[in-house]
Amino acid sequence: MTRFMNKIEQSMLHEGVHFRSVCNTKFKTFRISVNFLLPLQKDTAAPNALLPFLLSRCSEEYPDYTLMSRKMASLYGATLGADVGKLGNMQMLTVSAGGIADRYALHGESVTAELTRVLCGALFHPALQDGLFREEDFRQEQRQTLEQIASEYSDKRIFALNRCAESMCAGEPYGISRFGTREQVQALTGERVTQAWKDMLRTARVEILVLGDIDPEPVAKIFSQAFGCVQRQYKPLTLSKPISHNTEISYVIDHQNVAQGKMVLGMRVEVSQLTQPELVPAARLMSALYGGTPNSRLFLIVREKMSLCYYCGAGYNSTAGLLFVQSGVEFGNMKKAEQAILEQLKAVQDGSFTDADIAAAKLALENGYCTAEDSLGALDSWYLSQSFMKKVYTPEEYAALVGAVSREQIIQAAKGVRPDTVYCLKGQEGENH
């Protein structure tokens, strides 16, 4: 096989089945991820969420966890993994596999081809009983999904962020939990989840990513044959930007038995991959300068100088066109902290930052992109986030785009930021000051 460094190739195996490979021989391993993108909807979020975990447990050929684990061990400690996420207005169901590069196999065998075959078996030929997912497998993954929902409820930082998104984007796909609600997961049946699996194979947009030291051709061939046996009924998916009709900031307050308050400010951003993709690098830099690094205004002024927050940082979602400022705040300081956070946004919009501030933000982002080149997992996330972009950039190429952003572009991106929702998590009502 010819060796390449960061050679990106893209093709379409079948309608709606996209294949992308990024070959880089500095790695001694490879990663294959199969990502099913479906509309994020209230009635399908819960059954869809169980699928990646059910499918990665076992398969018809390796019908229990022990046999599948033994097979992975025979492939030099290969792995199968699963995840559920959101990409804009879509639910993303991921099953991935990873292993050592073929050139390190002791007896010349193809780890790539065999692991791809096992992965395809898990996706297309799961362990079924009477045509349905087995009750024991289904119940275990249902229980673990409920535990995951409970853990996100217990982590108040995650809980506050989720509640802000849910409130801010009520009635929009982005406001729906990637797992669905606890009640929806509890109400699931094996029949419902099995039907969701069939619908996924038929209708989802599929993004297959192959990364690392690997020859992508055998992988593409195996997946092309597998999807060729599916009667696809694909309807093209497109990103949609959440739109708010709020003319004033909305306030949402929850009370729980917490010692430290949490406040999240949700903001709409005019710049997104959909609306002004050419300004997305500027919006990323604006977010970093505003609250994304230890040199940012939120950290240095609101947290350090004013001592209003235990933590305070901003994160920009370029796919959805949203920005969230998360903070840990004493109950009595929430209004002051909100005002200070909005004042720093106004300062960025007015251009009240130095060239040194810009340089520090650029350096932080550029270092982050360079770090992504060192992890197959990070690279997988990087390229998947570009699924709907007309041009695909390597992290190094994107770092150059950020490096070329001007002061005027930062201000332009900042002026397109509009505060929408303030979410506050406070202690029990009698405890507040």
Short mmCIF file of C-alpha atoms in Angstrom, two decimals:
data_model
loop_
_atom_site.label_atom_id
_atom_site.label_comp_id
_atom_site.label_asym_id
_atom_site.label_seq_id
_atom_site.Cartn_x
_atom_site.Cartn_y
_atom_site.Cartn_z
CA MET A 1 0.00 0.00 0.00
CA THR A 2 1.26 3.46 -0.87
CA ARG A 3 1.94 5.58 2.20
CA PHE A 4 0.40 9.03 2.50
CA MET A 5 0.31 11.75 5.12
CA ASN A 6 -3.10 13.33 5.66
CA LYS A 7 -4.43 12.20 2.30
CA ILE A 8 -8.17 12.95 2.34
CA GLU A 9 -10.43 11.04 -0.04
CA GLN A 10 -14.21 11.25 -0.27
CA SER A 11 -16.77 9.21 -2.16
CA MET A 12 -20.43 8.16 -2.03
CA LEU A 13 -20.94 4.41 -1.73
CA HIS A 14 -24.73 4.58 -2.14
CA GLU A 15 -27.32 7.33 -1.98
CA GLY A 16 -26.87 9.04 1.37
CA VAL A 17 -23.89 6.85 2.34
CA HIS A 18 -20.77 9.02 2.43
CA PHE A 19 -17.28 7.55 2.80
CA ARG A 20 -14.30 9.64 3.89
CA SER A 21 -10.77 8.46 4.58
CA VAL A 22 -7.86 10.38 6.08
CA CYS A 23 -4.71 8.30 5.83
CA ASN A 24 -1.82 9.25 8.08
CA THR A 25 1.04 6.85 8.68
CA LYS A 26 2.35 8.61 11.79
CA PHE A 27 -0.24 6.54 13.67
CA LYS A 28 0.30 2.87 14.41
CA THR A 29 -3.42 2.28 14.66
CA PHE A 30 -6.60 3.00 12.71
CA ARG A 31 -10.18 3.94 13.52
CA ILE A 32 -13.40 3.30 11.61
CA SER A 33 -16.56 5.09 12.69
CA VAL A 34 -20.00 4.61 11.19
CA ASN A 35 -22.23 7.58 11.99
CA PHE A 36 -25.97 7.51 11.30
CA LEU A 37 -27.55 10.98 11.13
CA LEU A 38 -31.30 11.21 11.69
CA PRO A 39 -33.70 14.10 12.35
CA LEU A 40 -33.71 14.89 16.07
CA GLN A 41 -37.37 14.36 17.00
CA LYS A 42 -39.18 13.86 20.30
CA ASP A 43 -40.85 10.58 19.34
CA THR A 44 -37.73 8.88 17.94
CA ALA A 45 -34.87 10.24 20.12
CA ALA A 46 -35.21 7.57 22.84
CA PRO A 47 -35.42 4.41 20.67
CA ASN A 48 -32.62 5.71 18.44
CA ALA A 49 -30.40 6.44 21.44
CA LEU A 50 -30.28 2.78 22.50
CA LEU A 51 -29.22 1.50 19.08
CA PRO A 52 -25.45 2.15 19.02
CA PHE A 53 -25.00 0.49 22.42
CA LEU A 54 -27.16 -2.50 21.52
CA LEU A 55 -25.37 -3.00 18.21
CA SER A 56 -21.86 -2.80 19.69
CA ARG A 57 -22.58 -5.43 22.38
CA CYS A 58 -22.62 -8.51 20.18
CA SER A 59 -23.81 -9.83 16.84
CA GLU A 60 -25.38 -12.86 15.22
CA GLU A 61 -21.90 -14.33 14.70
CA TYR A 62 -20.67 -13.41 18.19
CA PRO A 63 -23.95 -13.59 20.12
CA ASP A 64 -22.79 -12.61 23.60
CA TYR A 65 -20.43 -10.13 25.20
CA THR A 66 -17.87 -12.81 26.09
CA LEU A 67 -17.58 -14.12 22.53
CA MET A 68 -17.33 -10.61 21.11
CA SER A 69 -14.65 -9.69 23.65
CA ARG A 70 -12.72 -12.84 22.78
CA LYS A 71 -12.88 -11.92 19.10
CA MET A 72 -11.61 -8.40 19.83
CA ALA A 73 -8.75 -9.84 21.88
CA SER A 74 -7.76 -12.11 18.96
CA LEU A 75 -7.43 -8.99 16.81
CA TYR A 76 -4.60 -7.66 18.97
CA GLY A 77 -6.91 -5.94 21.43
CA ALA A 78 -9.21 -4.27 18.92
CA THR A 79 -12.17 -2.29 20.28
CA LEU A 80 -15.81 -1.63 19.51
CA GLY A 81 -17.41 1.54 20.85
CA ALA A 82 -20.69 3.45 20.70
CA ASP A 83 -21.94 6.98 21.25
CA VAL A 84 -24.96 9.24 20.78
CA GLY A 85 -24.64 12.94 20.05
CA LYS A 86 -26.18 15.94 18.33
CA LEU A 87 -25.04 17.66 15.16
CA GLY A 88 -27.18 20.75 14.75
CA ASN A 89 -30.77 19.59 14.30
CA MET A 90 -29.74 15.94 13.91
CA GLN A 91 -29.27 13.00 16.23
CA MET A 92 -25.98 11.22 15.60
CA LEU A 93 -25.68 7.50 16.33
CA THR A 94 -22.11 6.19 16.23
CA VAL A 95 -20.60 2.72 16.26
CA SER A 96 -16.81 2.69 15.93
CA ALA A 97 -13.96 0.20 15.81
CA GLY A 98 -10.22 0.58 16.30
CA GLY A 99 -7.19 -1.64 15.95
CA ILE A 100 -3.51 -1.86 15.08
CA ALA A 101 -2.27 -1.17 11.57
CA ASP A 102 -1.92 -4.23 9.35
CA ARG A 103 1.83 -3.80 9.08
CA TYR A 104 2.18 -4.66 12.77
CA ALA A 105 0.22 -7.92 12.59
CA LEU A 106 2.55 -10.80 13.51
CA HIS A 107 1.45 -13.22 10.80
CA GLY A 108 0.64 -10.89 7.93
CA GLU A 109 -3.12 -11.03 8.50
CA SER A 110 -5.38 -8.08 7.68
CA VAL A 111 -6.72 -6.66 10.91
CA THR A 112 -8.42 -3.97 8.85
CA ALA A 113 -10.52 -6.33 6.75
CA GLU A 114 -11.45 -8.63 9.64
CA LEU A 115 -12.41 -5.84 12.02
CA THR A 116 -14.46 -4.17 9.26
CA ARG A 117 -16.26 -7.47 8.71
CA VAL A 118 -17.03 -7.79 12.43
CA LEU A 119 -18.23 -4.18 12.56
CA CYS A 120 -20.53 -4.74 9.58
CA GLY A 121 -21.88 -7.89 11.23
CA ALA A 122 -22.74 -5.92 14.37
CA LEU A 123 -24.54 -3.23 12.37
CA PHE A 124 -26.40 -5.31 9.82
CA HIS A 125 -26.75 -8.70 11.56
CA PRO A 126 -27.26 -8.09 15.29
CA ALA A 127 -28.15 -10.82 17.76
CA LEU A 128 -31.94 -11.17 17.40
CA GLN A 129 -34.51 -13.59 18.77
CA ASP A 130 -37.73 -14.09 16.83
CA GLY A 131 -36.80 -11.05 14.75
CA LEU A 132 -36.38 -8.72 17.73
CA PHE A 133 -33.51 -7.56 19.89
CA ARG A 134 -33.18 -10.06 22.72
CA GLU A 135 -35.00 -9.02 25.88
CA GLU A 136 -31.95 -9.31 28.12
CA ASP A 137 -29.80 -7.17 25.81
CA PHE A 138 -32.54 -4.58 25.38
CA ARG A 139 -33.26 -4.32 29.11
CA GLN A 140 -29.60 -3.91 30.00
CA GLU A 141 -29.05 -1.08 27.53
CA GLN A 142 -32.32 0.53 28.59
CA ARG A 143 -31.10 0.44 32.19
CA GLN A 144 -27.70 1.88 31.27
CA THR A 145 -29.29 4.69 29.26
CA LEU A 146 -31.44 5.58 32.27
CA GLU A 147 -28.27 5.60 34.39
CA GLN A 148 -26.61 7.94 31.88
CA ILE A 149 -29.58 10.31 32.03
CA ALA A 150 -29.41 10.19 35.85
CA SER A 151 -25.68 10.94 35.83
CA GLU A 152 -26.22 14.04 33.67
CA TYR A 153 -28.91 15.14 36.11
CA SER A 154 -26.49 14.70 39.01
CA ASP A 155 -23.72 16.67 37.30
CA LYS A 156 -25.20 20.13 37.80
CA ARG A 157 -22.85 21.78 35.32
CA ILE A 158 -24.10 19.48 32.54
CA PHE A 159 -27.66 19.68 33.86
CA ALA A 160 -27.68 23.50 33.73
CA LEU A 161 -26.29 23.56 30.18
CA ASN A 162 -28.88 21.01 29.02
CA ARG A 163 -31.71 22.90 30.70
CA CYS A 164 -30.64 26.17 29.09
CA ALA A 165 -30.55 24.57 25.63
CA GLU A 166 -33.89 22.86 26.27
CA SER A 167 -35.54 26.12 27.36
CA MET A 168 -33.90 28.32 24.74
CA CYS A 169 -34.66 25.95 21.87
CA ALA A 170 -38.09 24.74 23.02
CA GLY A 171 -40.01 23.66 19.92
CA GLU A 172 -36.77 23.30 17.93
CA PRO A 173 -34.80 20.08 17.34
CA TYR A 174 -31.73 21.34 19.22
CA GLY A 175 -33.80 21.58 22.40
CA ILE A 176 -34.42 17.82 22.41
CA SER A 177 -32.12 15.62 24.53
CA ARG A 178 -29.89 13.24 22.59
CA PHE A 179 -31.25 10.42 24.79
CA GLY A 180 -34.88 11.50 24.83
CA THR A 181 -36.56 11.85 28.22
CA ARG A 182 -36.38 9.44 31.12
CA GLU A 183 -40.08 8.65 30.69
CA GLN A 184 -39.64 7.91 26.98
CA VAL A 185 -36.74 5.54 27.65
CA GLN A 186 -38.72 3.76 30.39
CA ALA A 187 -41.64 3.26 27.98
CA LEU A 188 -39.56 1.61 25.25
CA THR A 189 -40.15 -1.93 24.04
CA GLY A 190 -37.97 -4.37 22.14
CA GLU A 191 -40.33 -4.07 19.17
CA ARG A 192 -40.02 -0.28 19.09
CA VAL A 193 -36.21 -0.35 19.21
CA THR A 194 -35.97 -3.09 16.56
CA GLN A 195 -38.12 -1.01 14.22
CA ALA A 196 -35.90 2.00 14.92
CA TRP A 197 -32.87 -0.08 13.83
CA LYS A 198 -34.54 -1.01 10.54
CA ASP A 199 -35.55 2.60 9.93
CA MET A 200 -32.01 3.76 10.69
CA LEU A 201 -30.45 1.47 8.10
CA ARG A 202 -33.01 2.48 5.48
CA THR A 203 -33.35 6.23 5.99
CA ALA A 204 -30.33 7.71 7.82
CA ARG A 205 -27.62 9.77 6.25
CA VAL A 206 -24.48 7.72 6.87
CA GLU A 207 -21.02 9.17 7.38
CA ILE A 208 -18.27 6.52 7.41
CA LEU A 209 -14.90 7.84 8.55
CA VAL A 210 -11.67 5.87 8.18
CA LEU A 211 -8.63 7.35 9.88
CA GLY A 212 -5.01 6.50 10.62
CA ASP A 213 -2.58 3.98 9.14
CA ILE A 214 -5.02 2.10 6.94
CA ASP A 215 -5.76 1.23 3.34
CA PRO A 216 -9.35 2.51 2.89
CA GLU A 217 -10.19 0.51 -0.21
CA PRO A 218 -11.06 -2.83 1.46
CA VAL A 219 -13.16 -0.98 4.04
CA ALA A 220 -15.09 0.90 1.35
CA LYS A 221 -15.69 -2.33 -0.57
CA ILE A 222 -17.08 -4.20 2.46
CA PHE A 223 -19.41 -1.35 3.43
CA SER A 224 -20.54 -0.84 -0.15
CA GLN A 225 -21.56 -4.49 -0.35
CA ALA A 226 -23.32 -4.31 3.04
CA PHE A 227 -25.37 -1.23 2.22
CA GLY A 228 -26.08 -2.67 -1.23
CA CYS A 229 -28.22 -5.31 0.50
CA VAL A 230 -30.37 -2.66 2.22
CA GLN A 231 -33.44 -1.24 0.50
CA ARG A 232 -32.58 2.39 1.13
CA GLN A 233 -35.33 5.02 1.31
CA TYR A 234 -33.06 7.96 2.00
CA LYS A 235 -34.45 11.47 2.16
CA PRO A 236 -31.70 14.11 1.99
CA LEU A 237 -31.02 15.85 5.29
CA THR A 238 -29.99 19.45 5.66
CA LEU A 239 -28.84 21.50 8.60
CA SER A 240 -31.25 24.09 9.92
CA LYS A 241 -30.35 27.01 12.15
CA PRO A 242 -32.47 27.46 15.29
CA ILE A 243 -34.44 30.68 15.03
CA SER A 244 -35.80 32.55 18.04
CA HIS A 245 -38.60 35.07 18.04
CA ASN A 246 -37.58 36.44 21.46
CA THR A 247 -37.33 40.22 21.50
CA GLU A 248 -36.22 40.23 25.14
CA ILE A 249 -34.04 37.92 27.23
CA SER A 250 -35.99 35.01 28.74
CA TYR A 251 -35.27 33.93 32.31
CA VAL A 252 -35.61 30.35 33.55
CA ILE A 253 -34.97 29.51 37.22
CA ASP A 254 -34.84 26.07 38.85
CA HIS A 255 -34.45 25.36 42.58
CA GLN A 256 -32.61 22.28 43.86
CA ASN A 257 -30.60 21.30 46.89
CA VAL A 258 -27.30 22.71 45.61
CA ALA A 259 -24.57 24.61 47.45
CA GLN A 260 -23.23 26.45 44.40
CA GLY A 261 -25.43 28.21 41.87
CA LYS A 262 -25.11 27.57 38.14
CA MET A 263 -25.90 30.17 35.51
CA VAL A 264 -25.89 29.64 31.76
CA LEU A 265 -26.44 32.41 29.22
CA GLY A 266 -27.66 31.11 25.88
CA MET A 267 -27.02 33.35 22.86
CA ARG A 268 -27.95 33.25 19.19
CA VAL A 269 -25.11 33.81 16.73
CA GLU A 270 -25.80 35.07 13.20
CA VAL A 271 -22.60 33.45 11.94
CA SER A 272 -22.86 29.68 11.42
CA GLN A 273 -21.90 27.02 8.89
CA LEU A 274 -25.28 27.63 7.26
CA THR A 275 -25.45 31.39 7.17
CA GLN A 276 -21.95 32.85 6.81
CA PRO A 277 -19.46 29.95 6.68
CA GLU A 278 -16.67 32.29 5.58
CA LEU A 279 -16.94 34.09 8.94
CA VAL A 280 -16.99 30.96 11.13
CA PRO A 281 -13.21 31.15 11.82
CA ALA A 282 -13.76 34.74 13.01
CA ALA A 283 -16.66 33.63 15.23
CA ARG A 284 -14.52 30.88 16.74
CA LEU A 285 -11.80 33.41 17.48
CA MET A 286 -14.33 35.86 18.89
CA SER A 287 -15.64 33.16 21.26
CA ALA A 288 -12.10 32.30 22.36
CA LEU A 289 -11.25 35.94 23.00
CA TYR A 290 -14.55 36.48 24.83
CA GLY A 291 -14.52 33.42 27.08
CA GLY A 292 -12.69 30.43 25.63
CA THR A 293 -9.20 30.66 27.14
CA PRO A 294 -7.42 31.60 30.41
CA ASN A 295 -6.58 34.92 28.70
CA SER A 296 -10.19 35.65 27.78
CA ARG A 297 -12.22 38.58 29.08
CA LEU A 298 -14.66 36.39 31.01
CA PHE A 299 -11.83 34.63 32.83
CA LEU A 300 -9.57 37.60 33.50
CA ILE A 301 -12.24 40.18 34.33
CA VAL A 302 -15.45 38.45 35.50
CA ARG A 303 -13.74 35.59 37.33
CA GLU A 304 -10.35 36.95 38.38
CA LYS A 305 -10.71 40.72 38.69
CA MET A 306 -14.35 40.94 39.83
CA SER A 307 -14.40 37.57 41.65
CA LEU A 308 -18.03 36.98 40.62
CA CYS A 309 -17.72 33.37 39.43
CA TYR A 310 -16.00 30.15 40.44
CA TYR A 311 -15.66 29.45 36.73
CA CYS A 312 -16.85 31.34 33.66
CA GLY A 313 -16.33 30.34 30.03
CA ALA A 314 -17.93 30.53 26.59
CA GLY A 315 -18.41 27.81 23.98
CA TYR A 316 -19.51 28.40 20.37
CA ASN A 317 -21.41 25.80 18.31
CA SER A 318 -20.84 26.72 14.65
CA THR A 319 -23.23 24.05 13.37
CA ALA A 320 -26.22 25.29 15.37
CA GLY A 321 -25.26 28.98 15.50
CA LEU A 322 -25.38 29.08 19.31
CA LEU A 323 -23.06 30.31 22.05
CA PHE A 324 -23.35 29.32 25.71
CA VAL A 325 -21.62 31.03 28.63
CA GLN A 326 -21.41 28.69 31.63
CA SER A 327 -20.63 29.90 35.14
CA GLY A 328 -20.63 28.80 38.75
CA VAL A 329 -21.96 31.64 40.90
CA GLU A 330 -23.04 32.38 44.45
CA PHE A 331 -26.82 32.73 44.53
CA GLY A 332 -26.65 36.38 45.57
CA ASN A 333 -24.19 37.31 42.79
CA MET A 334 -26.16 36.01 39.82
CA LYS A 335 -27.54 39.35 38.64
CA LYS A 336 -24.14 41.03 39.00
CA ALA A 337 -22.46 38.18 37.13
CA GLU A 338 -25.04 38.31 34.33
CA GLN A 339 -24.49 42.04 33.94
CA ALA A 340 -20.70 41.63 33.91
CA ILE A 341 -20.86 38.82 31.33
CA LEU A 342 -23.04 40.95 29.02
CA GLU A 343 -20.74 43.96 29.54
CA GLN A 344 -17.78 41.91 28.32
CA LEU A 345 -19.76 40.86 25.24
CA LYS A 346 -20.46 44.54 24.55
CA ALA A 347 -16.75 45.29 24.97
CA VAL A 348 -15.84 42.71 22.32
CA GLN A 349 -18.58 44.06 20.03
CA ASP A 350 -17.10 47.54 20.47
CA GLY A 351 -13.59 46.34 19.69
CA SER A 352 -12.26 46.98 23.20
CA PHE A 353 -9.43 44.45 22.98
CA THR A 354 -5.76 44.68 22.09
CA ASP A 355 -3.64 43.07 19.39
CA ALA A 356 -2.05 41.05 22.19
CA ASP A 357 -5.51 39.71 23.11
CA ILE A 358 -6.03 38.64 19.50
CA ALA A 359 -2.61 37.00 19.34
CA ALA A 360 -3.22 35.05 22.57
CA ALA A 361 -6.62 33.82 21.34
CA LYS A 362 -5.19 32.79 17.97
CA LEU A 363 -2.34 30.92 19.65
CA ALA A 364 -4.76 29.04 21.92
CA LEU A 365 -6.98 27.97 19.01
CA GLU A 366 -4.05 27.06 16.75
CA ASN A 367 -2.54 24.91 19.52
CA GLY A 368 -5.90 23.20 19.97
CA TYR A 369 -6.10 22.36 16.28
CA CYS A 370 -2.54 21.03 16.31
CA THR A 371 -3.40 18.81 19.30
CA ALA A 372 -6.31 17.30 17.34
CA GLU A 373 -3.76 15.89 14.89
CA ASP A 374 -2.41 13.64 17.65
CA SER A 375 -5.59 11.69 18.42
CA LEU A 376 -7.70 9.56 16.11
CA GLY A 377 -10.73 10.21 18.31
CA ALA A 378 -10.23 13.97 18.06
CA LEU A 379 -9.69 13.73 14.31
CA ASP A 380 -12.86 11.69 13.98
CA SER A 381 -14.85 14.42 15.74
CA TRP A 382 -13.11 17.09 13.67
CA TYR A 383 -14.00 15.61 10.29
CA LEU A 384 -17.49 14.56 11.33
CA SER A 385 -18.27 18.16 12.30
CA GLN A 386 -17.55 19.10 8.68
CA SER A 387 -20.04 16.62 7.19
CA PHE A 388 -22.17 19.36 5.64
CA MET A 389 -19.40 21.76 4.65
CA LYS A 390 -18.65 22.31 0.97
CA LYS A 391 -14.90 22.21 1.61
CA VAL A 392 -13.24 19.94 4.17
CA TYR A 393 -10.24 21.34 6.03
CA THR A 394 -7.50 19.59 7.94
CA PRO A 395 -6.89 21.04 11.43
CA GLU A 396 -3.66 22.56 10.11
CA GLU A 397 -5.49 24.26 7.24
CA TYR A 398 -8.15 25.58 9.60
CA ALA A 399 -5.49 26.93 11.95
CA ALA A 400 -4.21 28.99 9.02
CA LEU A 401 -7.73 30.37 8.42
CA VAL A 402 -7.98 31.42 12.07
CA GLY A 403 -4.52 32.97 11.89
CA ALA A 404 -5.66 35.16 8.99
CA VAL A 405 -8.73 36.57 10.79
CA SER A 406 -8.70 40.36 11.14
CA ARG A 407 -9.83 42.59 14.02
CA GLU A 408 -12.70 43.85 11.86
CA GLN A 409 -13.94 40.30 11.24
CA ILE A 410 -13.90 39.53 14.98
CA ILE A 411 -16.02 42.62 15.66
CA GLN A 412 -18.37 41.75 12.79
CA ALA A 413 -18.91 38.24 14.21
CA ALA A 414 -19.39 39.61 17.74
CA LYS A 415 -22.04 42.09 16.62
CA GLY A 416 -24.08 39.14 15.38
CA VAL A 417 -24.35 37.67 18.91
CA ARG A 418 -27.67 38.23 20.67
CA PRO A 419 -28.41 37.11 24.25
CA ASP A 420 -31.56 34.97 24.29
CA THR A 421 -31.98 33.01 27.52
CA VAL A 422 -30.56 33.16 31.05
CA TYR A 423 -30.87 29.92 33.01
CA CYS A 424 -30.23 29.92 36.77
CA LEU A 425 -30.01 26.92 39.08
CA LYS A 426 -30.40 28.05 42.68
CA GLY A 427 -30.76 26.42 46.08
CA GLN A 428 -34.08 25.75 47.74
CA GLU A 429 -36.13 28.94 47.78
CA GLY A 430 -35.76 29.53 51.52
CA GLU A 431 -31.94 29.41 51.18
CA ASN A 432 -31.58 32.18 48.61
CA HIS A 433 -30.44 35.68 49.47
#
